[in-house]
Amino acid sequence: MVLILLGPPGVGKGTQAVRLADELGGAHISTGDLLRAARRDGTELGARAQKYMDAGELVPDQLILDLVREHLAGIDPGAHVLFDGFPRTTAQATGLGDVLERSGRRVDRVVLFEAPDETIVKRLSGRRSCPECGAVYNTFSSPSRVEGTCDRCGGSLVQRPDDAPATVRRRLEVYRDQTEPLVSFYESAGAPFERIRADRSVEEVYADFRGVAEVAG
């Protein structure tokens, strides 16, 4: 089963993806995590990506797709795969379709998580992340067991500068301009499509999400 999770930043799709992947024993793929791992491991793709990031430029779509292709090659062909926040553009979606086809996979379902802007602004202002392993927590809804410390690796949690309210609103504008067209892309492509209200408790959202996965799988 291959699921693609879409939605604006801060809507909670990462939290849901990690939980479902853990429950199913599947692979959670976030391009942010892939980039961090490639840089940490000193891979050739990681070095190429670092040059763009050091220059303050976006990592090109093809390089992101190469990272995804490389990562998929190390995953059991029968394992469930959850793409978290990727693809971000229709060009990436087209490229991902080619990558999946070459690996004998296809998109089984696209899940769009939706929430009002004010809910997202509040969530992101409480978000804390771990620079070491990429784990994400929220002081309002899903805090770490020890304040300021990552449950997964023990790293120190930080608040990202782009989680300031004004910056969040700008990120939401960018999301609508660049990523929302993916909804039309996948609907017109005939991919099974589900919408989930994400302005509820984590448990309520997960119940719906788990049900969607059961149907897709």
JSON list of C-alpha atoms in Angstrom, two decimals:
[
{"chain": "A", "resi": 1, "resn": "MET", "atom": "CA", "xyz": [0.00, 0.00, 0.00]},
{"chain": "A", "resi": 2, "resn": "VAL", "atom": "CA", "xyz": [1.25, 3.47, -0.92]},
{"chain": "A", "resi": 3, "resn": "LEU", "atom": "CA", "xyz": [-0.45, 6.44, 0.74]},
{"chain": "A", "resi": 4, "resn": "ILE", "atom": "CA", "xyz": [0.21, 10.09, -0.04]},
{"chain": "A", "resi": 5, "resn": "LEU", "atom": "CA", "xyz": [-0.61, 12.50, 2.76]},
{"chain": "A", "resi": 6, "resn": "LEU", "atom": "CA", "xyz": [-1.39, 16.07, 1.72]},
{"chain": "A", "resi": 7, "resn": "GLY", "atom": "CA", "xyz": [-2.26, 19.13, 3.75]},
{"chain": "A", "resi": 8, "resn": "PRO", "atom": "CA", "xyz": [-0.93, 22.49, 4.89]},
{"chain": "A", "resi": 9, "resn": "PRO", "atom": "CA", "xyz": [2.03, 22.79, 7.26]},
{"chain": "A", "resi": 10, "resn": "GLY", "atom": "CA", "xyz": [1.02, 22.12, 10.84]},
{"chain": "A", "resi": 11, "resn": "VAL", "atom": "CA", "xyz": [-2.14, 20.20, 10.02]},
{"chain": "A", "resi": 12, "resn": "GLY", "atom": "CA", "xyz": [-0.80, 17.10, 11.79]},
{"chain": "A", "resi": 13, "resn": "LYS", "atom": "CA", "xyz": [-0.17, 14.74, 8.90]},
{"chain": "A", "resi": 14, "resn": "GLY", "atom": "CA", "xyz": [3.34, 13.92, 10.13]},
{"chain": "A", "resi": 15, "resn": "THR", "atom": "CA", "xyz": [2.06, 12.81, 13.53]},
{"chain": "A", "resi": 16, "resn": "GLN", "atom": "CA", "xyz": [-0.55, 10.61, 11.89]},
{"chain": "A", "resi": 17, "resn": "ALA", "atom": "CA", "xyz": [1.91, 9.16, 9.36]},
{"chain": "A", "resi": 18, "resn": "VAL", "atom": "CA", "xyz": [4.46, 8.17, 12.01]},
{"chain": "A", "resi": 19, "resn": "ARG", "atom": "CA", "xyz": [1.79, 6.50, 14.15]},
{"chain": "A", "resi": 20, "resn": "LEU", "atom": "CA", "xyz": [0.30, 4.49, 11.29]},
{"chain": "A", "resi": 21, "resn": "ALA", "atom": "CA", "xyz": [3.73, 3.48, 9.98]},
{"chain": "A", "resi": 22, "resn": "ASP", "atom": "CA", "xyz": [4.68, 2.26, 13.46]},
{"chain": "A", "resi": 23, "resn": "GLU", "atom": "CA", "xyz": [1.45, 0.31, 13.79]},
{"chain": "A", "resi": 24, "resn": "LEU", "atom": "CA", "xyz": [1.69, -1.31, 10.37]},
{"chain": "A", "resi": 25, "resn": "GLY", "atom": "CA", "xyz": [5.44, -1.76, 10.33]},
{"chain": "A", "resi": 26, "resn": "GLY", "atom": "CA", "xyz": [5.56, 0.40, 7.22]},
{"chain": "A", "resi": 27, "resn": "ALA", "atom": "CA", "xyz": [7.93, 3.09, 5.95]},
{"chain": "A", "resi": 28, "resn": "HIS", "atom": "CA", "xyz": [7.28, 6.75, 6.71]},
{"chain": "A", "resi": 29, "resn": "ILE", "atom": "CA", "xyz": [8.94, 8.91, 4.05]},
{"chain": "A", "resi": 30, "resn": "SER", "atom": "CA", "xyz": [9.42, 12.62, 4.66]},
{"chain": "A", "resi": 31, "resn": "THR", "atom": "CA", "xyz": [11.74, 14.41, 2.26]},
{"chain": "A", "resi": 32, "resn": "GLY", "atom": "CA", "xyz": [12.96, 16.56, 5.15]},
{"chain": "A", "resi": 33, "resn": "ASP", "atom": "CA", "xyz": [14.03, 13.41, 6.97]},
{"chain": "A", "resi": 34, "resn": "LEU", "atom": "CA", "xyz": [15.67, 12.06, 3.81]},
{"chain": "A", "resi": 35, "resn": "LEU", "atom": "CA", "xyz": [17.66, 15.27, 3.35]},
{"chain": "A", "resi": 36, "resn": "ARG", "atom": "CA", "xyz": [18.81, 15.27, 6.97]},
{"chain": "A", "resi": 37, "resn": "ALA", "atom": "CA", "xyz": [19.86, 11.62, 6.75]},
{"chain": "A", "resi": 38, "resn": "ALA", "atom": "CA", "xyz": [21.70, 12.15, 3.45]},
{"chain": "A", "resi": 39, "resn": "ARG", "atom": "CA", "xyz": [23.63, 15.09, 4.90]},
{"chain": "A", "resi": 40, "resn": "ARG", "atom": "CA", "xyz": [24.41, 13.23, 8.12]},
{"chain": "A", "resi": 41, "resn": "ASP", "atom": "CA", "xyz": [25.61, 10.13, 6.27]},
{"chain": "A", "resi": 42, "resn": "GLY", "atom": "CA", "xyz": [27.67, 12.16, 3.81]},
{"chain": "A", "resi": 43, "resn": "THR", "atom": "CA", "xyz": [26.15, 10.55, 0.71]},
{"chain": "A", "resi": 44, "resn": "GLU", "atom": "CA", "xyz": [26.77, 11.90, -2.76]},
{"chain": "A", "resi": 45, "resn": "LEU", "atom": "CA", "xyz": [23.13, 13.00, -3.06]},
{"chain": "A", "resi": 46, "resn": "GLY", "atom": "CA", "xyz": [23.33, 14.61, 0.36]},
{"chain": "A", "resi": 47, "resn": "ALA", "atom": "CA", "xyz": [26.40, 16.60, -0.64]},
{"chain": "A", "resi": 48, "resn": "ARG", "atom": "CA", "xyz": [24.66, 17.84, -3.78]},
{"chain": "A", "resi": 49, "resn": "ALA", "atom": "CA", "xyz": [21.57, 18.84, -1.80]},
{"chain": "A", "resi": 50, "resn": "GLN", "atom": "CA", "xyz": [23.71, 20.64, 0.81]},
{"chain": "A", "resi": 51, "resn": "LYS", "atom": "CA", "xyz": [25.13, 22.96, -1.84]},
{"chain": "A", "resi": 52, "resn": "TYR", "atom": "CA", "xyz": [21.64, 24.23, -2.67]},
{"chain": "A", "resi": 53, "resn": "MET", "atom": "CA", "xyz": [20.62, 24.60, 0.97]},
{"chain": "A", "resi": 54, "resn": "ASP", "atom": "CA", "xyz": [23.84, 26.43, 1.87]},
{"chain": "A", "resi": 55, "resn": "ALA", "atom": "CA", "xyz": [23.09, 28.88, -0.94]},
{"chain": "A", "resi": 56, "resn": "GLY", "atom": "CA", "xyz": [19.54, 29.39, 0.37]},
{"chain": "A", "resi": 57, "resn": "GLU", "atom": "CA", "xyz": [18.03, 27.78, -2.71]},
{"chain": "A", "resi": 58, "resn": "LEU", "atom": "CA", "xyz": [15.36, 25.13, -3.04]},
{"chain": "A", "resi": 59, "resn": "VAL", "atom": "CA", "xyz": [16.61, 21.61, -3.68]},
{"chain": "A", "resi": 60, "resn": "PRO", "atom": "CA", "xyz": [15.64, 20.77, -7.30]},
{"chain": "A", "resi": 61, "resn": "ASP", "atom": "CA", "xyz": [12.77, 18.36, -7.87]},
{"chain": "A", "resi": 62, "resn": "GLN", "atom": "CA", "xyz": [14.98, 15.84, -9.65]},
{"chain": "A", "resi": 63, "resn": "LEU", "atom": "CA", "xyz": [17.40, 15.66, -6.74]},
{"chain": "A", "resi": 64, "resn": "ILE", "atom": "CA", "xyz": [14.52, 15.11, -4.30]},
{"chain": "A", "resi": 65, "resn": "LEU", "atom": "CA", "xyz": [13.16, 12.38, -6.56]},
{"chain": "A", "resi": 66, "resn": "ASP", "atom": "CA", "xyz": [16.60, 10.75, -6.72]},
{"chain": "A", "resi": 67, "resn": "LEU", "atom": "CA", "xyz": [16.66, 10.68, -2.91]},
{"chain": "A", "resi": 68, "resn": "VAL", "atom": "CA", "xyz": [13.22, 9.09, -2.85]},
{"chain": "A", "resi": 69, "resn": "ARG", "atom": "CA", "xyz": [14.22, 6.52, -5.49]},
{"chain": "A", "resi": 70, "resn": "GLU", "atom": "CA", "xyz": [17.36, 5.62, -3.54]},
{"chain": "A", "resi": 71, "resn": "HIS", "atom": "CA", "xyz": [15.40, 5.24, -0.31]},
{"chain": "A", "resi": 72, "resn": "LEU", "atom": "CA", "xyz": [12.66, 3.13, -1.90]},
{"chain": "A", "resi": 73, "resn": "ALA", "atom": "CA", "xyz": [15.29, 0.74, -3.24]},
{"chain": "A", "resi": 74, "resn": "GLY", "atom": "CA", "xyz": [16.11, -0.22, 0.34]},
{"chain": "A", "resi": 75, "resn": "ILE", "atom": "CA", "xyz": [12.49, -0.89, 1.35]},
{"chain": "A", "resi": 76, "resn": "ASP", "atom": "CA", "xyz": [10.84, -4.29, 1.02]},
{"chain": "A", "resi": 77, "resn": "PRO", "atom": "CA", "xyz": [8.62, -4.18, -2.10]},
{"chain": "A", "resi": 78, "resn": "GLY", "atom": "CA", "xyz": [5.72, -5.53, -0.03]},
{"chain": "A", "resi": 79, "resn": "ALA", "atom": "CA", "xyz": [6.01, -2.94, 2.75]},
{"chain": "A", "resi": 80, "resn": "HIS", "atom": "CA", "xyz": [3.49, -0.16, 3.24]},
{"chain": "A", "resi": 81, "resn": "VAL", "atom": "CA", "xyz": [4.83, 3.29, 2.28]},
{"chain": "A", "resi": 82, "resn": "LEU", "atom": "CA", "xyz": [3.49, 6.61, 3.57]},
{"chain": "A", "resi": 83, "resn": "PHE", "atom": "CA", "xyz": [4.66, 9.80, 1.87]},
{"chain": "A", "resi": 84, "resn": "ASP", "atom": "CA", "xyz": [4.37, 12.68, 4.31]},
{"chain": "A", "resi": 85, "resn": "GLY", "atom": "CA", "xyz": [4.06, 16.10, 2.66]},
{"chain": "A", "resi": 86, "resn": "PHE", "atom": "CA", "xyz": [5.52, 14.88, -0.61]},
{"chain": "A", "resi": 87, "resn": "PRO", "atom": "CA", "xyz": [4.96, 15.54, -3.43]},
{"chain": "A", "resi": 88, "resn": "ARG", "atom": "CA", "xyz": [4.58, 19.31, -3.01]},
{"chain": "A", "resi": 89, "resn": "THR", "atom": "CA", "xyz": [4.02, 20.25, -6.66]},
{"chain": "A", "resi": 90, "resn": "THR", "atom": "CA", "xyz": [2.42, 18.65, -9.70]},
{"chain": "A", "resi": 91, "resn": "ALA", "atom": "CA", "xyz": [5.88, 18.27, -11.26]},
{"chain": "A", "resi": 92, "resn": "GLN", "atom": "CA", "xyz": [6.99, 16.26, -8.23]},
{"chain": "A", "resi": 93, "resn": "ALA", "atom": "CA", "xyz": [3.78, 14.22, -8.38]},
{"chain": "A", "resi": 94, "resn": "THR", "atom": "CA", "xyz": [4.44, 13.31, -12.00]},
{"chain": "A", "resi": 95, "resn": "GLY", "atom": "CA", "xyz": [8.03, 12.36, -11.18]},
{"chain": "A", "resi": 96, "resn": "LEU", "atom": "CA", "xyz": [6.95, 10.32, -8.17]},
{"chain": "A", "resi": 97, "resn": "GLY", "atom": "CA", "xyz": [4.50, 8.40, -10.32]},
{"chain": "A", "resi": 98, "resn": "ASP", "atom": "CA", "xyz": [7.39, 7.38, -12.58]},
{"chain": "A", "resi": 99, "resn": "VAL", "atom": "CA", "xyz": [9.57, 6.40, -9.59]},
{"chain": "A", "resi": 100, "resn": "LEU", "atom": "CA", "xyz": [6.81, 4.26, -8.11]},
{"chain": "A", "resi": 101, "resn": "GLU", "atom": "CA", "xyz": [6.06, 2.57, -11.42]},
{"chain": "A", "resi": 102, "resn": "ARG", "atom": "CA", "xyz": [9.72, 1.59, -11.86]},
{"chain": "A", "resi": 103, "resn": "SER", "atom": "CA", "xyz": [9.71, 0.04, -8.39]},
{"chain": "A", "resi": 104, "resn": "GLY", "atom": "CA", "xyz": [6.52, -1.92, -9.06]},
{"chain": "A", "resi": 105, "resn": "ARG", "atom": "CA", "xyz": [4.36, 0.33, -6.89]},
{"chain": "A", "resi": 106, "resn": "ARG", "atom": "CA", "xyz": [1.47, 2.72, -7.42]},
{"chain": "A", "resi": 107, "resn": "VAL", "atom": "CA", "xyz": [-0.46, 5.29, -5.41]},
{"chain": "A", "resi": 108, "resn": "ASP", "atom": "CA", "xyz": [-3.26, 3.45, -3.62]},
{"chain": "A", "resi": 109, "resn": "ARG", "atom": "CA", "xyz": [-4.84, 6.43, -1.92]},
{"chain": "A", "resi": 110, "resn": "VAL", "atom": "CA", "xyz": [-4.35, 10.16, -1.42]},
{"chain": "A", "resi": 111, "resn": "VAL", "atom": "CA", "xyz": [-5.39, 11.60, 1.94]},
{"chain": "A", "resi": 112, "resn": "LEU", "atom": "CA", "xyz": [-5.92, 15.34, 2.41]},
{"chain": "A", "resi": 113, "resn": "PHE", "atom": "CA", "xyz": [-5.85, 16.64, 5.99]},
{"chain": "A", "resi": 114, "resn": "GLU", "atom": "CA", "xyz": [-7.76, 19.91, 6.39]},
{"chain": "A", "resi": 115, "resn": "ALA", "atom": "CA", "xyz": [-8.04, 22.46, 9.23]},
{"chain": "A", "resi": 116, "resn": "PRO", "atom": "CA", "xyz": [-8.84, 26.20, 9.56]},
{"chain": "A", "resi": 117, "resn": "ASP", "atom": "CA", "xyz": [-5.92, 28.60, 9.34]},
{"chain": "A", "resi": 118, "resn": "GLU", "atom": "CA", "xyz": [-6.31, 29.75, 12.97]},
{"chain": "A", "resi": 119, "resn": "THR", "atom": "CA", "xyz": [-6.04, 26.18, 14.20]},
{"chain": "A", "resi": 120, "resn": "ILE", "atom": "CA", "xyz": [-2.85, 25.69, 12.22]},
{"chain": "A", "resi": 121, "resn": "VAL", "atom": "CA", "xyz": [-1.30, 28.96, 13.47]},
{"chain": "A", "resi": 122, "resn": "LYS", "atom": "CA", "xyz": [-1.93, 27.89, 17.08]},
{"chain": "A", "resi": 123, "resn": "ARG", "atom": "CA", "xyz": [-0.53, 24.41, 16.49]},
{"chain": "A", "resi": 124, "resn": "LEU", "atom": "CA", "xyz": [2.66, 25.64, 14.87]},
{"chain": "A", "resi": 125, "resn": "SER", "atom": "CA", "xyz": [3.33, 28.22, 17.55]},
{"chain": "A", "resi": 126, "resn": "GLY", "atom": "CA", "xyz": [3.46, 25.30, 20.00]},
{"chain": "A", "resi": 127, "resn": "ARG", "atom": "CA", "xyz": [5.53, 23.01, 17.82]},
{"chain": "A", "resi": 128, "resn": "ARG", "atom": "CA", "xyz": [8.92, 21.81, 18.98]},
{"chain": "A", "resi": 129, "resn": "SER", "atom": "CA", "xyz": [11.22, 19.66, 16.84]},
{"chain": "A", "resi": 130, "resn": "CYS", "atom": "CA", "xyz": [14.37, 17.62, 17.34]},
{"chain": "A", "resi": 131, "resn": "PRO", "atom": "CA", "xyz": [17.30, 18.68, 15.11]},
{"chain": "A", "resi": 132, "resn": "GLU", "atom": "CA", "xyz": [18.93, 15.29, 15.63]},
{"chain": "A", "resi": 133, "resn": "CYS", "atom": "CA", "xyz": [16.26, 12.83, 14.47]},
{"chain": "A", "resi": 134, "resn": "GLY", "atom": "CA", "xyz": [13.48, 15.04, 13.10]},
{"chain": "A", "resi": 135, "resn": "ALA", "atom": "CA", "xyz": [10.83, 14.03, 15.67]},
{"chain": "A", "resi": 136, "resn": "VAL", "atom": "CA", "xyz": [8.10, 16.65, 16.14]},
{"chain": "A", "resi": 137, "resn": "TYR", "atom": "CA", "xyz": [6.07, 17.44, 19.28]},
{"chain": "A", "resi": 138, "resn": "ASN", "atom": "CA", "xyz": [3.52, 20.08, 20.30]},
{"chain": "A", "resi": 139, "resn": "THR", "atom": "CA", "xyz": [3.27, 21.78, 23.66]},
{"chain": "A", "resi": 140, "resn": "PHE", "atom": "CA", "xyz": [-0.54, 21.90, 23.32]},
{"chain": "A", "resi": 141, "resn": "SER", "atom": "CA", "xyz": [-1.49, 18.50, 21.94]},
{"chain": "A", "resi": 142, "resn": "SER", "atom": "CA", "xyz": [1.44, 16.07, 21.96]},
{"chain": "A", "resi": 143, "resn": "PRO", "atom": "CA", "xyz": [4.25, 17.19, 24.29]},
{"chain": "A", "resi": 144, "resn": "SER", "atom": "CA", "xyz": [7.36, 15.16, 24.92]},
{"chain": "A", "resi": 145, "resn": "ARG", "atom": "CA", "xyz": [7.45, 13.16, 28.15]},
{"chain": "A", "resi": 146, "resn": "VAL", "atom": "CA", "xyz": [10.22, 15.42, 29.48]},
{"chain": "A", "resi": 147, "resn": "GLU", "atom": "CA", "xyz": [9.83, 19.08, 28.58]},
{"chain": "A", "resi": 148, "resn": "GLY", "atom": "CA", "xyz": [12.43, 20.18, 26.05]},
{"chain": "A", "resi": 149, "resn": "THR", "atom": "CA", "xyz": [13.80, 16.67, 25.46]},
{"chain": "A", "resi": 150, "resn": "CYS", "atom": "CA", "xyz": [13.12, 14.32, 22.53]},
{"chain": "A", "resi": 151, "resn": "ASP", "atom": "CA", "xyz": [11.51, 11.01, 23.54]},
{"chain": "A", "resi": 152, "resn": "ARG", "atom": "CA", "xyz": [13.09, 9.23, 20.60]},
{"chain": "A", "resi": 153, "resn": "CYS", "atom": "CA", "xyz": [16.77, 10.17, 20.85]},
{"chain": "A", "resi": 154, "resn": "GLY", "atom": "CA", "xyz": [17.17, 12.43, 23.88]},
{"chain": "A", "resi": 155, "resn": "GLY", "atom": "CA", "xyz": [18.08, 15.49, 21.81]},
{"chain": "A", "resi": 156, "resn": "SER", "atom": "CA", "xyz": [17.17, 19.05, 22.84]},
{"chain": "A", "resi": 157, "resn": "LEU", "atom": "CA", "xyz": [13.92, 20.29, 21.29]},
{"chain": "A", "resi": 158, "resn": "VAL", "atom": "CA", "xyz": [13.81, 23.67, 19.56]},
{"chain": "A", "resi": 159, "resn": "GLN", "atom": "CA", "xyz": [11.21, 25.98, 18.09]},
{"chain": "A", "resi": 160, "resn": "ARG", "atom": "CA", "xyz": [11.76, 26.70, 14.43]},
{"chain": "A", "resi": 161, "resn": "PRO", "atom": "CA", "xyz": [12.02, 30.39, 13.46]},
{"chain": "A", "resi": 162, "resn": "ASP", "atom": "CA", "xyz": [9.45, 29.86, 10.71]},
{"chain": "A", "resi": 163, "resn": "ASP", "atom": "CA", "xyz": [6.83, 28.85, 13.29]},
{"chain": "A", "resi": 164, "resn": "ALA", "atom": "CA", "xyz": [6.19, 32.50, 14.20]},
{"chain": "A", "resi": 165, "resn": "PRO", "atom": "CA", "xyz": [2.52, 33.40, 13.48]},
{"chain": "A", "resi": 166, "resn": "ALA", "atom": "CA", "xyz": [3.24, 35.88, 10.66]},
{"chain": "A", "resi": 167, "resn": "THR", "atom": "CA", "xyz": [5.58, 33.41, 8.99]},
{"chain": "A", "resi": 168, "resn": "VAL", "atom": "CA", "xyz": [3.05, 30.61, 9.34]},
{"chain": "A", "resi": 169, "resn": "ARG", "atom": "CA", "xyz": [0.41, 32.68, 7.53]},
{"chain": "A", "resi": 170, "resn": "ARG", "atom": "CA", "xyz": [2.85, 33.29, 4.69]},
{"chain": "A", "resi": 171, "resn": "ARG", "atom": "CA", "xyz": [3.63, 29.58, 4.52]},
{"chain": "A", "resi": 172, "resn": "LEU", "atom": "CA", "xyz": [-0.09, 28.86, 4.22]},
{"chain": "A", "resi": 173, "resn": "GLU", "atom": "CA", "xyz": [-0.28, 31.24, 1.26]},
{"chain": "A", "resi": 174, "resn": "VAL", "atom": "CA", "xyz": [2.63, 29.45, -0.41]},
{"chain": "A", "resi": 175, "resn": "TYR", "atom": "CA", "xyz": [0.95, 26.10, 0.25]},
{"chain": "A", "resi": 176, "resn": "ARG", "atom": "CA", "xyz": [-2.22, 27.20, -1.48]},
{"chain": "A", "resi": 177, "resn": "ASP", "atom": "CA", "xyz": [-0.34, 28.57, -4.47]},
{"chain": "A", "resi": 178, "resn": "GLN", "atom": "CA", "xyz": [1.99, 25.62, -5.00]},
{"chain": "A", "resi": 179, "resn": "THR", "atom": "CA", "xyz": [0.52, 22.53, -3.36]},
{"chain": "A", "resi": 180, "resn": "GLU", "atom": "CA", "xyz": [-3.26, 22.76, -3.48]},
{"chain": "A", "resi": 181, "resn": "PRO", "atom": "CA", "xyz": [-3.21, 22.14, -7.27]},
{"chain": "A", "resi": 182, "resn": "LEU", "atom": "CA", "xyz": [-2.17, 18.59, -6.32]},
{"chain": "A", "resi": 183, "resn": "VAL", "atom": "CA", "xyz": [-5.74, 17.99, -5.21]},
{"chain": "A", "resi": 184, "resn": "SER", "atom": "CA", "xyz": [-6.97, 18.60, -8.75]},
{"chain": "A", "resi": 185, "resn": "PHE", "atom": "CA", "xyz": [-4.02, 16.64, -10.16]},
{"chain": "A", "resi": 186, "resn": "TYR", "atom": "CA", "xyz": [-4.80, 13.47, -8.22]},
{"chain": "A", "resi": 187, "resn": "GLU", "atom": "CA", "xyz": [-8.57, 13.76, -8.56]},
{"chain": "A", "resi": 188, "resn": "SER", "atom": "CA", "xyz": [-8.29, 14.17, -12.34]},
{"chain": "A", "resi": 189, "resn": "ALA", "atom": "CA", "xyz": [-5.87, 11.22, -12.43]},
{"chain": "A", "resi": 190, "resn": "GLY", "atom": "CA", "xyz": [-8.51, 9.05, -10.82]},
{"chain": "A", "resi": 191, "resn": "ALA", "atom": "CA", "xyz": [-6.51, 8.29, -7.67]},
{"chain": "A", "resi": 192, "resn": "PRO", "atom": "CA", "xyz": [-8.74, 7.29, -4.73]},
{"chain": "A", "resi": 193, "resn": "PHE", "atom": "CA", "xyz": [-9.03, 10.47, -2.68]},
{"chain": "A", "resi": 194, "resn": "GLU", "atom": "CA", "xyz": [-10.09, 11.06, 0.94]},
{"chain": "A", "resi": 195, "resn": "ARG", "atom": "CA", "xyz": [-10.50, 14.23, 3.00]},
{"chain": "A", "resi": 196, "resn": "ILE", "atom": "CA", "xyz": [-10.08, 14.16, 6.77]},
{"chain": "A", "resi": 197, "resn": "ARG", "atom": "CA", "xyz": [-11.01, 16.95, 9.18]},
{"chain": "A", "resi": 198, "resn": "ALA", "atom": "CA", "xyz": [-7.86, 17.51, 11.19]},
{"chain": "A", "resi": 199, "resn": "ASP", "atom": "CA", "xyz": [-9.20, 20.16, 13.60]},
{"chain": "A", "resi": 200, "resn": "ARG", "atom": "CA", "xyz": [-10.11, 17.44, 16.11]},
{"chain": "A", "resi": 201, "resn": "SER", "atom": "CA", "xyz": [-8.23, 15.42, 18.68]},
{"chain": "A", "resi": 202, "resn": "VAL", "atom": "CA", "xyz": [-5.30, 13.32, 17.54]},
{"chain": "A", "resi": 203, "resn": "GLU", "atom": "CA", "xyz": [-7.25, 10.17, 18.45]},
{"chain": "A", "resi": 204, "resn": "GLU", "atom": "CA", "xyz": [-10.33, 11.16, 16.44]},
{"chain": "A", "resi": 205, "resn": "VAL", "atom": "CA", "xyz": [-8.26, 12.03, 13.39]},
{"chain": "A", "resi": 206, "resn": "TYR", "atom": "CA", "xyz": [-6.28, 8.81, 13.68]},
{"chain": "A", "resi": 207, "resn": "ALA", "atom": "CA", "xyz": [-9.44, 6.72, 13.87]},
{"chain": "A", "resi": 208, "resn": "ASP", "atom": "CA", "xyz": [-10.56, 8.14, 10.52]},
{"chain": "A", "resi": 209, "resn": "PHE", "atom": "CA", "xyz": [-7.09, 7.83, 9.03]},
{"chain": "A", "resi": 210, "resn": "ARG", "atom": "CA", "xyz": [-6.74, 4.23, 10.19]},
{"chain": "A", "resi": 211, "resn": "GLY", "atom": "CA", "xyz": [-10.07, 3.43, 8.57]},
{"chain": "A", "resi": 212, "resn": "VAL", "atom": "CA", "xyz": [-8.93, 4.93, 5.26]},
{"chain": "A", "resi": 213, "resn": "ALA", "atom": "CA", "xyz": [-5.74, 2.86, 5.40]},
{"chain": "A", "resi": 214, "resn": "GLU", "atom": "CA", "xyz": [-7.69, -0.33, 6.06]},
{"chain": "A", "resi": 215, "resn": "VAL", "atom": "CA", "xyz": [-9.75, 0.25, 2.93]},
{"chain": "A", "resi": 216, "resn": "ALA", "atom": "CA", "xyz": [-6.67, 1.13, 0.86]},
{"chain": "A", "resi": 217, "resn": "GLY", "atom": "CA", "xyz": [-4.65, -1.82, 2.11]}
]
